[in-house]
Tab-separated table of C-alpha atoms in Angstrom:
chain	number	residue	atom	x	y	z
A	1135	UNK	CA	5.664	-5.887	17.179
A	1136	UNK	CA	4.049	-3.834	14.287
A	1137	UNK	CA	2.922	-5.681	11.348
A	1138	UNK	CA	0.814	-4.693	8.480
A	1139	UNK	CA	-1.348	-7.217	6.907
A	1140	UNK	CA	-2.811	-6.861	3.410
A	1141	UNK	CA	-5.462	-8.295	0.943
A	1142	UNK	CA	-7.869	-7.701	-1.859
A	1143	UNK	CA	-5.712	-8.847	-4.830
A	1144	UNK	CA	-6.918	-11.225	-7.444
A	1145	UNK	CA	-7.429	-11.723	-11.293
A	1146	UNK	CA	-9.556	-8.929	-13.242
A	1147	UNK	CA	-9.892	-8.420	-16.900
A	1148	UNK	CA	-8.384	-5.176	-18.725
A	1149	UNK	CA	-10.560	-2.262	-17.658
A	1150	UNK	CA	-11.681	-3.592	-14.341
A	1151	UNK	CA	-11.049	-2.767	-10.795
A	1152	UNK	CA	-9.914	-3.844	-7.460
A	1153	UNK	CA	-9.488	-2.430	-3.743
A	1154	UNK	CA	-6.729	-3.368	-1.749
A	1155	UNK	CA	-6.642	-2.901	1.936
A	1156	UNK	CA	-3.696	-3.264	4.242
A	1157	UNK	CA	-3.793	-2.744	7.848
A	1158	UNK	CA	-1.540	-2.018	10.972
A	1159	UNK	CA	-1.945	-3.823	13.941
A	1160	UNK	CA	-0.009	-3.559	17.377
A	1161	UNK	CA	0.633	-1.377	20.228
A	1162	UNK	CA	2.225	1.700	20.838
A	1163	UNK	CA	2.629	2.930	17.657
A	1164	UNK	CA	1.763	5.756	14.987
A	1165	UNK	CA	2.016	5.807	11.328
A	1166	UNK	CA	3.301	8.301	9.772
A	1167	UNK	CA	3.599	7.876	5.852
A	1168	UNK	CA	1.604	4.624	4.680
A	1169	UNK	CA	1.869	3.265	1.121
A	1170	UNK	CA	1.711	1.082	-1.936
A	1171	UNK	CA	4.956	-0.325	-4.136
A	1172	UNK	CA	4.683	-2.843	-6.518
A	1173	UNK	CA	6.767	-5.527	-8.144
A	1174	UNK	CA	6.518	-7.098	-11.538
A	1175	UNK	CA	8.027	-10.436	-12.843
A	1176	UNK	CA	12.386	-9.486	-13.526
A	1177	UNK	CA	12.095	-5.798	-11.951
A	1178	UNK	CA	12.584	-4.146	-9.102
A	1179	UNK	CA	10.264	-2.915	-6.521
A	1180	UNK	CA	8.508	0.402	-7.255
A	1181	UNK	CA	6.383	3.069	-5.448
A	1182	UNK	CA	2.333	3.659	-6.847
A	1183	UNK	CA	1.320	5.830	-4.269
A	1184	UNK	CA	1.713	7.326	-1.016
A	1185	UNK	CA	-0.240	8.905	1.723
A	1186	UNK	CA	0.744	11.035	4.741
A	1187	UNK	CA	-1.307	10.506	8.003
A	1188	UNK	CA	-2.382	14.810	7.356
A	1189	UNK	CA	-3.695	13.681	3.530
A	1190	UNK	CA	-0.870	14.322	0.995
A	1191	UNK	CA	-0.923	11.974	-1.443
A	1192	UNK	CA	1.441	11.356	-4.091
A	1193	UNK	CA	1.395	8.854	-7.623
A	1194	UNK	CA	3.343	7.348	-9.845
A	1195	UNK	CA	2.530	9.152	-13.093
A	1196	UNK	CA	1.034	5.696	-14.717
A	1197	UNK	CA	-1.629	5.730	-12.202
A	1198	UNK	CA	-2.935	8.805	-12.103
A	1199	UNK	CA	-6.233	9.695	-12.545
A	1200	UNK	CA	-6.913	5.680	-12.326
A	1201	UNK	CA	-5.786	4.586	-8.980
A	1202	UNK	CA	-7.030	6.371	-5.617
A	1203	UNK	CA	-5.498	5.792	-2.148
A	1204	UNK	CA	-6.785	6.637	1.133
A	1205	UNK	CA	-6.723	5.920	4.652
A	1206	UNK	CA	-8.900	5.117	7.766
A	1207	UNK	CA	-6.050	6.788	10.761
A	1208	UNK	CA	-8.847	5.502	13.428
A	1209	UNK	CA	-8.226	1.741	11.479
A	1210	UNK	CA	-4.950	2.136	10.957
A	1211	UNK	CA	-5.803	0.913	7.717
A	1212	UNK	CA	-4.983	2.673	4.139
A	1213	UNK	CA	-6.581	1.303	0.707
A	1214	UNK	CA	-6.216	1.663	-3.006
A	1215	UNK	CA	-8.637	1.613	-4.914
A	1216	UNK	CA	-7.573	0.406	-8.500
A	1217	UNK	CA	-9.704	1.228	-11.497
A	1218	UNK	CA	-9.239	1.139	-15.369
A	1219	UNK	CA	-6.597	-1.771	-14.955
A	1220	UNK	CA	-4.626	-2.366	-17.419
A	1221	UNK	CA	-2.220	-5.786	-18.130
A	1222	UNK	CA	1.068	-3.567	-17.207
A	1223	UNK	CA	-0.131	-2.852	-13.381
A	1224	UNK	CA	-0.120	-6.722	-13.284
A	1225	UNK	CA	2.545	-7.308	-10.232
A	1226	UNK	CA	3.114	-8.148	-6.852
A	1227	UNK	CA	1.497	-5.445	-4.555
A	1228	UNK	CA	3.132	-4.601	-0.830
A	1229	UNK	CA	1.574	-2.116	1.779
A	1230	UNK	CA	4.651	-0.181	3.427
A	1231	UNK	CA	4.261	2.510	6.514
A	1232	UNK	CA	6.106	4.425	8.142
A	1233	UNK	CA	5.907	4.429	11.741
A	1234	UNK	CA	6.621	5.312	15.504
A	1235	UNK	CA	6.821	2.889	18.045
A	1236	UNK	CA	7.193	4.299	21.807
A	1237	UNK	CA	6.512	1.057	24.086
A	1238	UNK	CA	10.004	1.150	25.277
A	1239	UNK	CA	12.107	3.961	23.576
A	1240	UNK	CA	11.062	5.845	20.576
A	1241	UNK	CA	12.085	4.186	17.026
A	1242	UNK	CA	11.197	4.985	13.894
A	1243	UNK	CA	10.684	1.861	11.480
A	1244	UNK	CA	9.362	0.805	7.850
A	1245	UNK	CA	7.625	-2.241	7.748
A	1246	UNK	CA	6.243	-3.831	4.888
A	1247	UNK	CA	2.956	-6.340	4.309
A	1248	UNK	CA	3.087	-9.648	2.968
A	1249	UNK	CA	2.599	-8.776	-0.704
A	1250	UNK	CA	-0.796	-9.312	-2.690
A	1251	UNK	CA	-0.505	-10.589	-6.389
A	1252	UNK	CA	-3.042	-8.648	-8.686
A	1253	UNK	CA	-3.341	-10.388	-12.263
A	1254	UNK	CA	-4.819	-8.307	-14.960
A	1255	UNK	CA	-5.395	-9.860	-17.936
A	1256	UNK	CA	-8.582	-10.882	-20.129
């Protein structure tokens, strides 16, 4: 069993920052895509940025040039580093991946982290 567990979410006033981290632990596995959705109060979840296990990386346009993701593939752990906040990024935050298990048969399966709530307001 794969399971990604994630942290680093918290209150911080307009204009600040945060890092969250989320890592993979298990056996037998490789990630593939790992990435960041997030989920405000009444909407549904969406996608804030992505990174493939080569280095592509892809935004939402409302985060760009504010919010950074990268990953640690020896760690199995991927972060994003959140600057500039502003009150609408306030939301639920989940770590998703992508990934390959091969202990028995190969599968290919998303799995999701726990969700970590980041509060942005002064």
């Amino acid at each position: 069993q794969v399971q990604l567990v994630e942290s680093g979410g918290g209150l911080v006033q307009p204009g600040g920052s945060l890092r969250l981290s989320c890592t993979a632990s298990g056996s037998s596995f490789s990630i593939n895509v790992m990435g960041w959705y997030r989920q405000a109060p009444g909407t549904q979840r969406t996608l804030v940025a992505t990174m493939s296990s080569g280095g592509s990386t892809n935004y939402v346009d409302s985060v760009k040039g504010r919010f950074t993701i990268s990953r640690d593939n020896a760690k199995n752990t991927v972060y994003l580093q959140m600057n500039s906040l502003k009150p609408e990024d306030t939301a639920v935050y989940y770590c998703n991946a992508g990934i390959v298990t091969y202990d028995v048969s190969y599968r290919y399966l998303d799995i999701w982290g726990q969700g970590t709530l980041v509060t942005v307001s002064a």
